[in-house]
C-alpha cells in the first residue's frame, strides 16, 4: 500500500524503521477507535477497484493529474545541471495537496461521515479541503493559526467562498502546530460524524501511510515521465519538507532506486544558527509530537519550540515519521535553506522560466541549485509542489514590489 | 497494594467514591501550586493528580491549557513538577502525575520513573499514551511499583477496554464525555454504560481495579450522581477555574478552592 517492497513501509502499529523507531500512535484513547476505523476503511478502499477507479477519475478529470514534467532549460543553464520540474503547481487549487484531500474526502464519504475538519498553515491544505468538501457535499471546518490567517488572508477568503468555516486558533504560537492541536480537540468531540483530513504525511498511524498512498502518484508519475523524457532515472531528486507530504510523495517513486540521490530541503528561516528556523530533521531531536515519534524542535524538557519560516507551509516543528526513518537510515539527506535563499530562488524561477513558485517550493529550487554545484551536468528532478499566487503578499513585502517604475 | 489502591479501598469501605483532584504544577507558580494542592488535600481530596504543563496538550480544554501555558511562560520545568510531587506526597495522600508523553521521553523514561518514585509519587496518568504504545513505561513502572493509569473512552471497543484494564494499575480513568476537559458536562446516565463495560471487562470483574470518571465533572451534585456508579470522581478544570478567577488575590483563590473541594467531597459522600 505504501510502496510495496520498500524498506520504509510501516508495520501494523505504524512504526517506520523498526518497532518503536519512528511513527506509532501516541493519541488519546478516545480517538483510537476512529483511527482503527480509518485504517481498516482505507486498507479496504485501496484494494477496492471501485474506490481506486473513482479516485483516479477525480484526479484526472477534476484535479488535472498527472501533472507534467517540465524541462526547465533556462534554469538549468543557470544551475549548470539539467533541472526537471514536476509541475504540481498546475493541479487544481494550485498544489499537490489536492491529491491527498480528494483521497481522504472520498474515504470520508465511503465511511458515511458528513463533516470534515482540517488544519492548515499556508492555507493550501485548507483550500484543497474546502474544495473537496464542496465537490463531495461535505461540511467543512478549517483550523488555522491566527498568525497564518493574517499572512494568508487570500486563502482564508478562498476557503470561505468555498463554503468552509475558518476558525482562527489563538493558543500557543498561533501557527500550524496549534491548529493541529485544535483540530484534534474538535475531532475528539465529533468523531462519530467527522473525519479529520490530515494535511501532511505526519500524525498518528495510519495518517502517514494513508497520506502517502494518496500522494505517491507524484513520484510514480515523475519516475515514468523522467524515463520517457531522458531515457534514464534522474541522478537526484529534491523536494521541500515541512510536514513532508509532497516530498514523501515524490520520494516514494524513487526510494527503491539506490542510484537516485534523495534530498529534502527544510526551512532554515533566518539561519539554523540563529535558532529561528523549522529545520526539524537537520537541527531537531527525536521526540513525540502530534501522535508520532519523529524529529521535533524541542527544548531540554520536551516542550515544543516554536518554529520559524517565511513560508507558512513549512513553519512546523515536527516532520512526518517516514522522513525521520529515511534520514536515520541514511537513504535521504535533509538540509536547510534560509528564507533569503528561498526568496532568491523564487525570483530566479520567475525570471528564468516565467513560473512563480510557492515559497515552499522555492526552498526546493534553492536546494537544488546548491546540489547542482556538486553535480554539474547531471539531471535533478525537483518537485514544484505549489504555485506562488498565495505568497504574493509576502513577495511584495520582501522584494518591495507593487510600485510602478524601477525594476526591483 | 499501592497507595492509590489503598485510598480507593478506604473510600469503598466507607461506602463512597474517592475524590481525585487535579491541578497543573507551577500554576499560579510552583509554591502556589503546592499550597493549592495541599489545601485540596486538607479539604477532602483522596488522591491528587499533578499536571505536567506541556506545550501541545490534546486532551485539555481552554481552562487547563491557559493555566499550563501560564506555568510554562513562568519557566516551570519537569524538575519543578517532581518537587511539587515530593511536597504533596509528603502529606500521605497518593500523588500521581498526569502528563503527555513527550516530556517523559525527553527526561528519560527510566530516569523519570526513578525520580518520581524517589519523590514519593504514586504513578502516572498518560492521556496520550495507551498500553499498546507503552512498553517502555510499563516496564519502568513495574520495576518500581508505580501506578499506570490508562484511559478508556465511550468510543473504546470492548477489546481495547480489556487491553487497557489489564495494563492499568491504581485505577482506570474513564473519560465521561467525548470531548476535552472543561467543556461539556458528564452525566451519570451518559457515563454509566462505560463504567459498567469497564468493570465487566476488567480482570476479576473489576474487584481489583477502581474505575474513576473524569472530564466533564465540576460540581458536587455531579460528583454525587457519578459516585453512584464510579469508584472515583476526578475534577480538574473546575479547580483550575477557581484560581484563574482570582488572579490577584491568592487567599481568595485558595478559599474558593477549599470551598469547591468541600462541596465535591460532600458530593462523593452523598
XYZ file of C-alpha atoms in Angstrom:
678
model
C 0.000 0.000 0.000
C 2.769 2.425 0.829
C 5.216 1.292 -1.754
C 5.222 -2.454 -1.979
C 8.536 -3.942 -1.026
C 10.026 -0.740 0.315
C 12.108 -0.933 3.460
C 10.303 2.151 4.650
C 6.781 0.785 4.887
C 5.049 0.947 8.246
C 4.400 -2.176 10.276
C 0.927 -2.947 11.643
C 1.313 -0.453 14.507
C 2.552 2.300 12.235
C 6.259 2.075 13.010
C 8.731 3.092 10.332
C 12.336 1.971 10.512
C 11.625 -0.793 13.022
C 9.370 -1.202 16.056
C 9.465 1.842 18.304
C 11.706 3.860 15.980
C 9.511 6.404 14.235
C 5.759 6.808 13.845
C 3.362 4.877 16.027
C 0.191 6.278 17.533
C 0.527 8.479 20.606
C -3.055 9.617 20.894
C -5.908 9.820 23.393
C -7.795 6.561 23.786
C -10.941 8.425 22.676
C -9.524 8.569 19.134
C -8.180 5.021 18.952
C -11.398 3.502 17.654
C -11.662 6.195 14.984
C -8.052 5.678 13.906
C -8.637 1.931 13.698
C -11.849 2.505 11.752
C -9.992 4.804 9.379
C -7.146 2.329 8.979
C -9.488 -0.519 8.125
C -11.637 1.582 5.778
C -8.548 2.885 3.977
C -6.976 -0.535 3.571
C -10.223 -1.952 2.191
C -10.713 1.028 -0.117
C -7.232 0.791 -1.590
C -7.872 -2.738 -2.796
C -11.387 -1.970 -3.996
C -11.296 -1.270 -7.737
C -14.430 0.893 -7.445
C -12.706 3.220 -4.981
C -9.383 3.383 -6.779
C -11.112 3.974 -10.121
C -13.170 6.796 -8.627
C -10.034 8.317 -7.097
C -8.129 8.093 -10.364
C -11.051 9.570 -12.264
C -11.240 12.512 -9.861
C -7.513 13.093 -10.143
C -7.559 13.064 -13.924
C -10.820 14.796 -14.664
C -11.094 17.193 -11.743
C -7.614 17.824 -10.367
C -5.692 17.817 -13.655
C -3.356 14.966 -12.746
C -0.898 13.678 -13.912
C 0.922 16.962 -13.723
C 3.550 17.492 -16.383
C 7.282 17.064 -16.030
C 8.852 20.235 -17.348
C 12.370 20.548 -18.718
C 13.468 23.887 -17.228
C 16.129 24.820 -19.769
C 16.850 28.407 -18.746
C 17.008 27.491 -15.069
C 19.243 24.560 -15.990
C 21.571 26.906 -17.829
C 21.790 28.993 -14.702
C 22.290 25.951 -12.450
C 24.828 24.090 -14.556
C 22.791 20.912 -14.281
C 19.656 19.705 -16.032
C 16.669 20.573 -13.863
C 13.314 18.910 -14.406
C 10.291 20.296 -12.584
C 7.331 18.138 -11.566
C 4.600 20.723 -12.041
C 2.268 20.054 -9.114
C 1.585 23.793 -9.147
C -0.623 23.179 -12.180
C -3.042 20.942 -10.279
C -6.489 22.262 -9.396
C -6.168 24.528 -6.314
C -2.516 25.048 -7.149
C -0.637 22.406 -5.214
C -0.034 18.701 -4.643
C -2.433 18.892 -1.678
C -5.488 18.231 -3.838
C -4.405 14.605 -4.355
C -4.401 13.920 -0.622
C -7.701 15.599 0.175
C -9.585 14.036 -2.718
C -8.471 10.643 -1.461
C -9.350 11.382 2.149
C -12.654 13.061 1.282
C -13.680 10.104 -0.868
C -12.825 7.865 2.048
C -14.957 10.060 4.318
C -17.968 9.563 2.033
C -17.304 5.840 1.946
C -17.258 5.760 5.751
C -20.645 7.505 5.864
C -19.366 10.606 7.656
C -20.791 14.004 6.762
C -18.280 16.522 8.039
C -14.578 17.081 7.592
C -12.148 19.117 9.623
C -8.686 20.154 8.577
C -5.777 22.206 9.791
C -3.818 24.481 7.549
C -0.681 26.551 7.679
C -0.236 28.283 4.352
C -3.846 27.681 3.518
C -3.196 25.317 0.618
C -4.422 22.283 2.503
C -7.361 24.279 3.818
C -8.298 25.428 0.321
C -7.895 21.913 -1.029
C -10.028 20.515 1.810
C -12.722 23.151 1.303
C -12.659 22.357 -2.412
C -13.001 18.617 -1.951
C -15.727 19.131 0.639
C -17.649 21.412 -1.704
C -17.280 18.966 -4.578
C -18.416 15.998 -2.495
C -21.079 17.805 -0.445
C -19.423 17.589 2.970
C -19.469 20.204 5.738
C -16.019 21.617 6.301
C -14.299 23.385 9.198
C -10.703 24.519 8.871
C -8.470 25.411 11.824
C -5.766 27.923 11.092
C -3.321 29.656 13.411
C -4.212 33.300 13.852
C -0.769 34.369 12.627
C -1.323 32.383 9.448
C -4.814 33.801 8.855
C -3.146 37.200 8.732
C -0.301 36.281 6.374
C -2.532 34.125 4.174
C -5.704 36.226 4.108
C -6.363 35.447 0.467
C -6.566 31.741 1.171
C -8.911 32.407 4.108
C -11.207 34.197 1.685
C -10.956 31.302 -0.770
C -11.951 28.776 1.877
C -14.875 30.922 2.947
C -16.053 31.336 -0.641
C -15.933 27.552 -0.994
C -18.274 27.281 1.974
C -15.859 26.294 4.723
C -15.809 27.737 8.201
C -12.338 29.025 9.079
C -11.560 29.115 12.789
C -8.534 31.176 13.846
C -6.533 29.449 16.602
C -5.231 31.805 19.270
C -3.433 29.339 21.553
C 0.308 28.633 21.697
C 2.350 30.034 18.836
C -0.869 30.627 16.827
C 0.545 28.714 13.849
C 0.192 25.304 12.244
C 1.061 23.157 15.257
C -1.619 24.865 17.325
C -4.127 24.480 14.500
C -3.417 20.729 14.598
C -3.965 20.660 18.383
C -7.280 22.443 17.991
C -8.419 20.199 15.142
C -7.583 17.136 17.259
C -9.672 18.562 20.111
C -12.587 19.079 17.731
C -12.157 15.527 16.485
C -12.269 14.050 19.989
C -15.701 15.635 20.403
C -17.077 14.975 16.910
C -15.525 11.728 15.823
C -18.828 9.921 15.259
C -19.707 12.011 12.207
C -16.477 13.832 11.387
C -13.323 12.824 9.547
C -10.046 14.630 10.072
C -8.409 15.347 6.736
C -4.831 15.402 7.954
C -2.814 17.746 5.776
C 0.528 16.076 5.680
C 2.225 12.703 5.950
C 2.629 13.098 9.704
C 0.458 12.435 12.748
C -0.682 9.153 14.255
C -0.882 5.897 12.341
C -2.407 5.430 9.786
C -2.149 9.051 8.582
C 1.493 8.970 7.396
C 0.874 5.828 5.353
C -2.590 6.878 4.239
C -1.470 10.297 3.024
C 1.472 8.717 1.244
C -0.846 6.326 -0.559
C -2.777 9.287 -1.985
C 0.235 11.418 -2.958
C 2.633 8.745 -4.123
C 1.406 9.372 -7.665
C 3.737 12.383 -7.691
C 6.757 10.092 -7.583
C 5.352 7.281 -9.673
C 4.386 9.714 -12.442
C 7.655 11.628 -12.232
C 9.688 8.436 -12.434
C 7.961 7.305 -15.611
C 7.934 10.819 -17.097
C 11.659 11.126 -16.499
C 12.318 7.773 -18.135
C 10.164 8.809 -21.109
C 11.880 12.181 -21.431
C 15.508 11.313 -20.791
C 15.666 7.531 -21.091
C 17.089 7.281 -17.595
C 16.313 7.936 -13.967
C 17.394 11.282 -12.551
C 20.680 11.430 -10.680
C 18.994 13.192 -7.778
C 15.550 14.297 -6.687
C 14.607 17.166 -4.394
C 11.575 18.491 -2.567
C 10.809 20.871 0.261
C 9.927 19.359 3.631
C 7.642 20.858 6.237
C 5.429 18.028 7.398
C 6.657 16.371 4.245
C 3.699 15.228 2.128
C 4.891 16.492 -1.246
C 8.364 15.200 -0.528
C 7.298 11.738 0.554
C 5.032 11.541 -2.491
C 7.996 12.248 -4.760
C 10.455 10.114 -2.789
C 8.153 7.091 -2.878
C 8.708 6.744 -6.604
C 12.495 6.547 -6.213
C 13.213 5.235 -2.725
C 13.955 1.765 -4.047
C 16.314 3.085 -6.734
C 19.593 3.327 -4.792
C 21.323 5.134 -7.649
C 18.984 8.124 -7.234
C 20.106 10.538 -4.513
C 17.277 11.965 -2.423
C 17.294 15.456 -0.926
C 14.735 17.079 1.354
C 15.069 20.803 1.981
C 13.816 22.148 5.260
C 13.089 25.730 6.188
C 16.276 27.258 7.548
C 14.474 30.503 8.367
C 16.907 33.190 9.470
C 19.645 30.529 9.528
C 19.817 27.404 11.662
C 22.476 29.023 13.842
C 20.029 31.776 14.874
C 17.536 29.314 16.332
C 14.781 30.865 14.199
C 14.091 28.081 11.740
C 11.990 24.990 11.000
C 14.817 22.593 10.102
C 13.354 19.783 12.136
C 15.471 16.875 10.949
C 18.667 18.845 10.455
C 18.586 20.571 13.828
C 15.905 18.829 15.902
C 15.895 15.760 18.111
C 13.766 12.654 18.436
C 10.512 13.093 20.327
C 6.762 12.641 20.135
C 4.558 15.331 18.595
C 1.020 15.137 17.244
C 0.784 11.417 17.667
C 4.068 10.204 16.210
C 7.654 9.678 17.284
C 9.787 11.687 14.903
C 12.223 14.577 14.793
C 10.903 17.539 16.753
C 12.115 21.018 17.616
C 12.038 20.861 21.391
C 13.789 22.123 24.477
C 15.502 20.102 27.202
C 12.142 19.425 28.866
C 10.437 18.156 25.728
C 8.405 21.318 25.247
C 7.923 22.117 21.576
C 9.978 25.070 20.431
C 8.284 27.493 18.073
C 9.479 27.152 14.523
C 10.056 29.964 12.072
C 9.878 30.171 8.314
C 8.888 32.836 5.857
C 6.751 30.063 4.374
C 3.706 29.279 6.494
C 3.533 25.864 4.856
C 6.939 24.863 6.195
C 6.562 26.523 9.588
C 6.107 23.323 11.569
C 8.285 21.976 14.416
C 7.688 18.319 13.516
C 8.016 16.182 10.391
C 6.454 13.021 9.032
C 7.913 9.871 10.596
C 8.812 8.308 7.283
C 11.203 11.186 6.649
C 12.671 10.586 10.079
C 13.259 6.957 9.129
C 14.715 7.892 5.743
C 17.077 10.329 7.428
C 18.102 7.954 10.207
C 18.635 5.169 7.682
C 20.780 7.439 5.525
C 18.632 6.994 2.418
C 17.783 10.684 2.135
C 19.668 13.863 3.059
C 17.809 16.723 4.735
C 19.372 20.159 4.565
C 18.249 23.659 5.484
C 17.516 26.504 3.079
C 17.176 30.007 4.507
C 14.330 32.418 3.914
C 16.649 34.597 1.829
C 17.866 31.706 -0.307
C 14.286 30.595 -0.921
C 13.154 34.087 -1.888
C 16.094 34.456 -4.269
C 15.105 31.148 -5.869
C 11.504 32.286 -6.135
C 12.602 35.339 -8.100
C 15.055 33.328 -10.175
C 12.448 30.814 -11.283
C 10.003 33.599 -12.053
C 12.540 35.400 -14.208
C 14.133 32.430 -15.960
C 11.061 30.319 -16.605
C 8.048 32.575 -16.068
C 6.897 30.336 -13.233
C 6.117 31.840 -9.819
C 6.515 29.054 -7.284
C 5.079 28.844 -3.794
C 7.695 29.878 -1.249
C 7.633 26.263 -0.012
C 8.597 25.038 -3.463
C 11.182 27.802 -3.781
C 13.042 26.098 -0.922
C 13.349 23.006 -3.123
C 14.566 25.094 -6.041
C 17.141 26.834 -3.863
C 18.314 23.498 -2.512
C 18.551 22.012 -5.990
C 20.723 24.924 -7.092
C 23.141 24.057 -4.286
C 23.100 20.360 -5.178
C 23.705 21.232 -8.822
C 27.068 22.752 -7.930
C 28.241 19.315 -6.808
C 26.580 17.562 -9.716
C 27.431 19.553 -12.847
C 25.712 18.248 -15.936
C 23.626 15.740 -14.002
C 19.839 15.532 -14.016
C 17.996 16.830 -10.944
C 14.265 16.309 -10.641
C 12.597 18.865 -8.380
C 9.051 18.803 -7.102
C 7.413 22.139 -7.720
C 4.792 21.442 -5.096
C 2.692 24.584 -5.446
C 2.200 27.897 -7.142
C 3.059 31.248 -5.656
C -0.168 33.218 -6.004
C -0.917 32.802 -2.310
C 2.515 34.150 -1.418
C 2.364 37.375 -3.402
C 1.768 39.423 -0.249
C 4.983 38.079 1.267
C 6.840 38.528 -2.016
C 5.620 42.115 -2.348
C 6.924 42.895 1.104
C 10.212 41.041 0.659
C 11.061 42.488 -2.749
C 9.282 45.833 -2.250
C 7.095 45.111 -5.256
C 3.918 46.804 -6.342
C 5.146 50.244 -7.230
C 5.475 51.048 -10.901
C 8.795 52.253 -12.183
C 12.252 50.977 -11.425
C 12.857 47.251 -11.793
C 13.097 45.578 -8.356
C -1.460 -2.751 47.442
C -0.278 0.588 46.144
C -1.047 3.789 47.983
C -3.583 4.709 45.307
C -5.493 1.470 45.571
C -5.375 1.766 49.363
C -7.050 5.181 49.127
C -9.753 3.744 46.865
C -10.212 0.747 49.176
C -10.641 3.075 52.138
C -13.283 5.092 50.308
C -15.042 1.899 49.264
C -15.007 0.695 52.889
C -16.732 3.933 53.804
C -19.363 3.243 51.184
C -18.430 6.183 48.980
C -16.407 7.168 45.936
C -12.949 8.711 46.128
C -12.386 12.336 45.149
C -9.451 12.825 42.796
C -8.290 16.430 42.366
C -6.113 17.845 39.580
C -4.016 20.984 39.237
C -1.081 21.650 36.955
C 2.276 22.143 38.664
C 3.645 25.649 38.519
C 0.256 27.348 38.456
C -0.021 30.057 39.585
C 3.645 29.387 40.429
C 5.463 26.388 41.891
C 4.991 27.309 45.545
C 1.460 28.492 44.814
C 0.561 25.165 43.253
C 2.000 23.279 46.229
C -0.089 25.417 48.595
C -3.193 24.908 46.466
C -2.727 21.145 46.232
C -2.194 20.886 49.971
C -5.368 22.893 50.501
C -7.215 20.377 48.310
C -5.802 17.537 50.413
C -6.873 19.261 53.638
C -10.371 19.877 52.287
C -11.053 16.290 51.294
C -9.268 15.050 48.129
C -8.400 11.376 48.480
C -5.989 11.262 45.541
C -4.047 14.076 43.852
C -3.139 14.427 40.190
C -0.421 16.907 39.352
C -0.371 18.039 35.742
C 2.939 18.402 33.941
C 2.419 21.546 31.835
C 3.018 20.803 28.154
C 3.176 22.994 25.084
C 0.867 20.840 22.951
C -1.931 19.376 25.061
C -4.504 17.494 23.037
C -6.991 16.461 25.709
C -7.043 19.725 27.631
C -9.692 22.356 27.116
C -9.078 26.101 27.291
C -9.135 26.358 31.113
C -6.365 23.866 31.849
C -4.463 24.952 28.769
C -4.460 28.561 29.975
C -3.102 27.525 33.375
C -0.458 25.262 31.860
C 0.614 27.957 29.435
C 0.926 30.425 32.305
C 3.117 27.923 34.142
C 5.308 27.354 31.077
C 5.681 31.071 30.454
C 6.814 31.434 34.064
C 9.509 28.859 33.321
C 8.242 25.741 35.079
C 10.468 22.716 34.467
C 9.991 18.983 34.790
C 12.164 19.121 37.912
C 9.682 21.609 39.411
C 6.926 19.069 38.818
C 8.913 16.476 40.757
C 9.492 18.973 43.567
C 5.734 19.587 43.685
C 5.075 15.837 43.811
C 7.505 15.465 46.694
C 5.811 18.218 48.712
C 2.286 16.928 48.126
C 3.116 13.239 48.558
C 4.606 14.124 51.939
C 1.042 14.729 53.145
C 0.444 10.997 52.775
C -2.126 11.342 50.005
C -1.341 9.281 46.891
C 0.021 11.691 44.307
C 0.132 10.909 40.618
C 1.464 12.911 37.694
C -0.767 13.446 34.680
C 1.429 14.013 31.678
C 1.619 13.945 27.938
C 4.292 11.565 26.796
C 6.984 13.663 25.145
C 8.294 15.371 28.303
C 8.837 11.924 29.839
C 10.685 10.626 26.778
C 12.824 13.718 26.805
C 13.603 13.431 30.518
C 14.334 9.739 30.052
C 11.720 7.114 30.896
C 13.879 5.210 33.398
C 15.206 8.377 34.961
C 11.742 9.878 35.338
C 10.323 6.709 36.827
C 13.134 6.598 39.364
C 12.911 10.294 40.246
C 9.132 10.029 40.574
C 9.455 7.045 42.875
C 12.159 8.826 44.891
C 9.849 11.845 45.252
C 7.172 9.598 46.709
C 4.973 9.802 43.637
C 2.424 7.039 43.118
C 2.479 6.798 39.322
C 1.458 8.375 36.028
C -1.751 9.138 34.197
C -0.968 9.267 30.495
C -3.617 10.915 28.309
C -1.775 10.348 25.017
C -0.110 7.041 25.786
C -2.114 3.835 25.508
C -0.844 0.439 26.665
C -0.104 -0.749 23.122
C 2.461 2.052 22.721
C 3.773 1.998 26.286
C 6.111 -0.997 26.676
C 8.967 1.139 27.971
C 6.818 2.928 30.555
C 5.115 -0.272 31.671
C 8.484 -1.922 32.286
C 9.865 1.108 34.134
C 6.726 1.429 36.267
C 6.521 -2.270 37.082
C 10.138 -2.268 38.180
C 9.305 0.401 40.773
C 5.728 -0.458 41.784
C 4.388 2.716 40.203
C 0.766 3.019 39.159
C -0.049 3.064 35.448
C -3.324 4.851 34.906
C -4.523 4.492 31.327
C -7.751 5.908 29.935
C -10.880 4.373 28.488
C -13.426 6.380 26.496
C -17.035 5.976 25.417
C -15.666 5.161 21.944
C -13.384 2.374 23.206
C -14.114 -1.075 21.850
C -14.508 -3.965 24.271
C -11.194 -5.297 23.039
C -9.426 -2.029 23.864
C -11.083 -1.746 27.265
C -9.839 -5.237 28.107
C -6.339 -4.294 26.908
C -6.404 -1.082 28.943
C -7.721 -2.504 32.175
C -5.260 -5.390 32.002
C -2.392 -2.889 31.796
C -3.705 -0.341 34.314
C -2.772 -0.231 37.954
C -4.030 2.100 40.709
C -7.228 2.865 38.846
C -8.511 3.196 35.297
C -9.570 6.622 34.080
C -12.936 6.662 32.304
C -13.493 9.812 30.251
C -17.015 10.970 30.986
C -17.640 12.647 27.663
C -16.318 12.534 24.130
C -14.519 15.840 24.328
C -11.769 17.726 26.051
C -11.591 18.861 29.668
C -13.684 21.726 30.944
C -16.173 21.907 28.091
C -19.391 19.900 28.223
C -20.660 18.208 31.380
C -20.708 14.488 32.041
C -23.929 12.888 33.224
C -24.402 9.697 35.187
C -26.712 8.318 32.512
C -24.158 9.117 29.846
C -21.177 7.576 31.545
C -22.790 4.614 33.343
C -22.577 2.270 30.340
C -18.824 2.905 30.005
C -18.273 2.250 33.720
C -20.293 -0.945 33.508
C -18.407 -2.147 30.450
C -15.080 -1.257 32.030
C -15.845 -3.161 35.211
C -17.123 -6.147 33.285
C -14.002 -6.221 31.117
C -11.537 -5.693 33.992
C -9.563 -8.559 35.485
C -11.613 -10.175 38.302
C -14.733 -8.305 37.213
C -13.353 -5.018 38.453
C -12.779 -6.155 42.034
C -9.133 -5.043 41.985
C -9.183 -2.055 39.672
C -11.187 1.017 40.649
C -12.849 2.970 37.831
C -12.744 6.756 38.131
C -14.668 9.196 35.998
C -13.042 12.373 34.787
C -13.513 15.007 32.059
C -16.741 16.945 32.323
C -17.156 16.861 36.126
C -17.292 20.144 38.068
C -20.000 20.246 40.745
C -20.907 18.483 43.975
C -24.235 17.389 42.516
C -22.477 15.806 39.544
C -19.983 14.146 41.847
C -22.862 12.705 43.851
C -24.621 11.405 40.753
C -21.460 9.842 39.318
C -20.360 8.417 42.673
C -23.317 6.077 42.479
C -21.619 4.317 39.565
C -17.891 5.019 39.765
C -15.247 4.265 42.385
C -13.758 7.698 41.947
C -14.639 11.111 40.602
C -11.883 13.224 39.010
C -12.120 17.011 38.878
C -9.645 19.306 37.141
C -10.885 22.312 35.202
C -13.244 23.424 37.978
C -10.334 23.591 40.450
C -8.189 25.451 37.945
C -11.035 27.868 37.312
C -11.209 28.907 40.979
C -7.579 30.022 40.797
C -7.898 31.631 37.369
C -10.864 33.604 38.690
C -8.738 35.162 41.438
C -5.536 36.141 39.644
C -4.576 38.927 42.021
C -5.862 37.572 45.316
C -4.217 34.294 46.251
C -6.035 34.000 49.582
C -9.405 34.348 47.895
C -8.374 31.769 45.297
C -7.387 29.283 47.983
C -10.626 29.921 49.870
C -12.648 29.263 46.713
C -10.598 26.137 46.059
C -11.223 24.878 49.604
C -14.912 25.582 49.316
C -15.193 23.718 45.978
C -13.212 20.767 47.351
C -15.572 20.543 50.315
C -18.585 20.676 48.025
C -17.178 17.875 45.859
C -16.071 15.825 48.872
C -19.612 16.163 50.179
C -20.852 15.056 46.770
C -18.922 11.783 46.755
C -20.288 11.103 50.238
C -23.914 11.931 49.395
